[in-house]
PDB file of C-alpha atoms in Angstrom:
ATOM      1  CA  MET A   1     101.348   0.023 121.450  1.00 51.00           C
ATOM      2  CA  THR A   2     104.802  -1.509 123.350  1.00 52.00           C
ATOM      3  CA  GLU A   3     107.837   0.321 122.731  1.00 54.00           C
ATOM      4  CA  SER A   4     109.224  -2.429 120.662  1.00 60.00           C
ATOM      5  CA  LYS A   5     106.362  -2.502 118.460  1.00 60.00           C
ATOM      6  CA  ILE A   6     106.781   1.549 117.740  1.00 58.00           C
ATOM      7  CA  SER A   7     110.188   0.964 116.929  1.00 80.00           C
ATOM      8  CA  THR A   8     109.523  -1.923 114.505  1.00 88.00           C
ATOM      9  CA  GLN A   9     106.748   0.273 112.890  1.00 93.00           C
ATOM     10  CA  LEU A  10     108.631   3.168 112.453  1.00 94.00           C
ATOM     11  CA  ILE A  11     111.857   0.921 111.132  1.00 95.00           C
ATOM     12  CA  GLU A  12     109.512  -0.113 108.687  1.00 95.00           C
ATOM     13  CA  GLN A  13     108.364   3.363 107.826  1.00 96.00           C
ATOM     14  CA  LEU A  14     111.779   4.439 107.265  1.00 97.00           C
ATOM     15  CA  ILE A  15     112.951   1.762 104.820  1.00 97.00           C
ATOM     16  CA  GLU A  16     109.841   2.317 103.082  1.00 96.00           C
ATOM     17  CA  ALA A  17     110.629   6.063 102.344  1.00 97.00           C
ATOM     18  CA  ILE A  18     114.291   5.278 101.886  1.00 97.00           C
ATOM     19  CA  GLN A  19     113.121   2.591  99.229  1.00 96.00           C
ATOM     20  CA  ASP A  20     110.832   5.246  97.729  1.00 95.00           C
ATOM     21  CA  ARG A  21     113.466   7.216  96.925  1.00 96.00           C
ATOM     22  CA  LYS A  22     115.943   4.460  95.559  1.00 96.00           C
ATOM     23  CA  GLY A  23     118.492   4.500  98.348  1.00 97.00           C
ATOM     24  CA  LEU A  24     120.643   0.942  97.971  1.00 97.00           C
ATOM     25  CA  ASN A  25     121.933  -1.455  99.856  1.00 97.00           C
ATOM     26  CA  ILE A  26     119.790  -0.763 102.913  1.00 98.00           C
ATOM     27  CA  THR A  27     120.567  -2.276 106.109  1.00 97.00           C
ATOM     28  CA  HIS A  28     119.244  -2.267 109.927  1.00 97.00           C
ATOM     29  CA  ILE A  29     121.501  -2.623 112.917  1.00 96.00           C
ATOM     30  CA  ASP A  30     119.744  -4.028 115.902  1.00 95.00           C
ATOM     31  CA  MET A  31     121.735  -2.784 119.245  1.00 95.00           C
ATOM     32  CA  SER A  32     119.163  -2.564 121.614  1.00 92.00           C
ATOM     33  CA  HIS A  33     120.873  -5.446 123.738  1.00 91.00           C
ATOM     34  CA  ILE A  34     124.592  -3.525 123.621  1.00 91.00           C
ATOM     35  CA  GLU A  35     124.225  -0.858 126.466  1.00 89.00           C
ATOM     36  CA  THR A  36     127.179   1.196 124.856  1.00 87.00           C
ATOM     37  CA  ALA A  37     125.247   1.619 122.039  1.00 87.00           C
ATOM     38  CA  ALA A  38     124.369   5.499 120.613  1.00 84.00           C
ATOM     39  CA  SER A  39     121.414   4.250 119.633  1.00 92.00           C
ATOM     40  CA  PRO A  40     119.071   1.136 119.849  1.00 94.00           C
ATOM     41  CA  HIS A  41     118.967   1.263 115.834  1.00 96.00           C
ATOM     42  CA  PHE A  42     120.770   2.507 112.973  1.00 96.00           C
ATOM     43  CA  ILE A  43     119.235   2.255 109.050  1.00 98.00           C
ATOM     44  CA  ILE A  44     122.205   2.547 106.811  1.00 98.00           C
ATOM     45  CA  CYS A  45     121.822   3.212 103.475  1.00 98.00           C
ATOM     46  CA  GLU A  46     123.655   4.706 100.426  1.00 97.00           C
ATOM     47  CA  GLY A  47     123.056   7.012  97.158  1.00 97.00           C
ATOM     48  CA  THR A  48     124.725   7.155  94.235  1.00 97.00           C
ATOM     49  CA  SER A  49     125.991  10.357  94.507  1.00 97.00           C
ATOM     50  CA  SER A  50     125.697  13.514  97.221  1.00 97.00           C
ATOM     51  CA  MET A  51     123.142  14.914  95.189  1.00 97.00           C
ATOM     52  CA  HIS A  52     121.426  11.338  95.570  1.00 98.00           C
ATOM     53  CA  VAL A  53     122.319  11.334  99.341  1.00 98.00           C
ATOM     54  CA  ALA A  54     120.829  14.705  99.970  1.00 98.00           C
ATOM     55  CA  SER A  55     117.571  13.897  98.009  1.00 98.00           C
ATOM     56  CA  ILE A  56     117.481  10.422  99.963  1.00 98.00           C
ATOM     57  CA  ALA A  57     117.410  12.351 103.201  1.00 98.00           C
ATOM     58  CA  ASP A  58     115.370  15.221 102.098  1.00 98.00           C
ATOM     59  CA  HIS A  59     112.583  12.442 101.404  1.00 98.00           C
ATOM     60  CA  VAL A  60     112.830  10.442 104.354  1.00 98.00           C
ATOM     61  CA  ARG A  61     112.123  13.286 106.588  1.00 98.00           C
ATOM     62  CA  GLU A  62     109.325  14.620 104.174  1.00 98.00           C
ATOM     63  CA  TYR A  63     107.903  11.316 103.847  1.00 97.00           C
ATOM     64  CA  MET A  64     107.682  10.509 107.689  1.00 97.00           C
ATOM     65  CA  LEU A  65     106.384  14.318 108.132  1.00 97.00           C
ATOM     66  CA  GLU A  66     103.650  13.897 105.565  1.00 97.00           C
ATOM     67  CA  ASN A  67     102.563  10.291 106.205  1.00 96.00           C
ATOM     68  CA  TYR A  68     103.068   9.238 109.824  1.00 95.00           C
ATOM     69  CA  GLN A  69     103.203  13.245 111.264  1.00 96.00           C
ATOM     70  CA  ILE A  70     106.641  12.334 112.607  1.00 95.00           C
ATOM     71  CA  LYS A  71     109.627  15.078 112.812  1.00 97.00           C
ATOM     72  CA  PRO A  72     113.085  14.080 113.632  1.00 97.00           C
ATOM     73  CA  PHE A  73     114.788  15.596 116.653  1.00 97.00           C
ATOM     74  CA  ASN A  74     117.932  16.724 114.643  1.00 97.00           C
ATOM     75  CA  TYR A  75     119.714  15.909 111.685  1.00 98.00           C
ATOM     76  CA  ASP A  76     123.116  16.944 110.086  1.00 97.00           C
ATOM     77  CA  GLY A  77     125.887  16.423 107.335  1.00 97.00           C
ATOM     78  CA  TYR A  78     123.935  18.608 104.220  1.00 95.00           C
ATOM     79  CA  ARG A  79     126.881  20.489 103.881  1.00 95.00           C
ATOM     80  CA  ALA A  80     128.974  17.701 102.280  1.00 93.00           C
ATOM     81  CA  ALA A  81     126.208  15.469 101.535  1.00 95.00           C
ATOM     82  CA  GLN A  82     128.866  12.311 102.258  1.00 97.00           C
ATOM     83  CA  TRP A  83     127.235  11.170 105.430  1.00 98.00           C
ATOM     84  CA  ILE A  84     123.528  12.482 106.508  1.00 98.00           C
ATOM     85  CA  VAL A  85     122.235  11.377 109.798  1.00 98.00           C
ATOM     86  CA  ILE A  86     118.898  12.277 110.925  1.00 98.00           C
ATOM     87  CA  ASP A  87     117.692  11.719 114.367  1.00 97.00           C
ATOM     88  CA  TYR A  88     114.273   9.674 115.060  1.00 96.00           C
ATOM     89  CA  GLY A  89     115.287   9.260 118.555  1.00 93.00           C
ATOM     90  CA  ASP A  90     115.513   5.598 119.093  1.00 93.00           C
ATOM     91  CA  THR A  91     116.761   5.252 115.412  1.00 96.00           C
ATOM     92  CA  LEU A  92     119.247   6.981 113.784  1.00 97.00           C
ATOM     93  CA  VAL A  93     119.232   6.975 110.063  1.00 98.00           C
ATOM     94  CA  HIS A  94     122.452   7.294 108.218  1.00 98.00           C
ATOM     95  CA  VAL A  95     122.581   7.775 104.259  1.00 98.00           C
ATOM     96  CA  PHE A  96     126.372   7.553 102.779  1.00 98.00           C
ATOM     97  CA  THR A  97     127.976   8.011  99.468  1.00 98.00           C
ATOM     98  CA  ARG A  98     129.379   4.341  98.704  1.00 97.00           C
ATOM     99  CA  ASP A  99     133.001   5.765  99.674  1.00 97.00           C
ATOM    100  CA  ALA A 100     131.813   7.149 102.949  1.00 97.00           C
ATOM    101  CA  ARG A 101     130.283   4.344 104.028  1.00 97.00           C
ATOM    102  CA  GLU A 102     133.149   1.881 103.342  1.00 96.00           C
ATOM    103  CA  LEU A 103     135.299   4.620 105.312  1.00 96.00           C
ATOM    104  CA  TYR A 104     132.965   4.462 108.501  1.00 95.00           C
ATOM    105  CA  ASN A 105     131.914   1.145 108.096  1.00 95.00           C
ATOM    106  CA  LEU A 106     129.333   1.063 110.966  1.00 93.00           C
ATOM    107  CA  GLU A 107     128.372  -2.779 110.158  1.00 92.00           C
ATOM    108  CA  GLU A 108     131.748  -3.699 111.157  1.00 92.00           C
ATOM    109  CA  LEU A 109     131.727  -1.288 114.141  1.00 90.00           C
ATOM    110  CA  TRP A 110     128.688  -3.056 115.552  1.00 91.00           C
ATOM    111  CA  SER A 111     129.130  -6.285 113.976  1.00 88.00           C
ATOM    112  CA  ASP A 112     128.014  -7.773 117.277  1.00 90.00           C
ATOM    113  CA  ALA A 113     124.555  -6.353 116.721  1.00 93.00           C
ATOM    114  CA  GLU A 114     121.894  -8.165 114.772  1.00 94.00           C
ATOM    115  CA  ILE A 115     122.354  -6.997 110.892  1.00 95.00           C
ATOM    116  CA  THR A 116     119.319  -6.978 108.624  1.00 95.00           C
ATOM    117  CA  GLU A 117     119.636  -6.294 105.188  1.00 95.00           C
ATOM    118  CA  TYR A 118     116.838  -5.557 102.571  1.00 93.00           C
ATOM    119  CA  PRO A 119     117.038  -5.551  98.894  1.00 88.00           C
ATOM    120  CA  ASP A 120     117.206  -2.528  96.656  1.00 89.00           C
ATOM    121  CA  ILE A 121     113.942  -1.874  95.018  1.00 83.00           C
ATOM    122  CA  PHE A 122     113.886  -0.466  91.281  1.00 71.00           C
TER     123      PHE A 122
END
């Protein structure tokens, strides 16, 4: 499989995991054409509370391991659970509370990237 196809498949799997735990306002930022980007892909979503943020992040990690045998390289942010980041190599998953997401505004920071929004699923 080509690297592009692997990235697309990983992104779809991660979004599926987020939607499964009712993550909100899911966005994919494709920065693969930006040399200075921290990672080629960001997936951003939000939870309704710090408990929901931690639940989404836990579920993403468990879902990816159980269904696809993929473990993250690292993760951080559980202490405050306002912004948890999970590192899957070329894709970073950012799970925010609404306030933290508005504060850091990653979509605006990377506004020159291709941004795709996904529907909330209930």
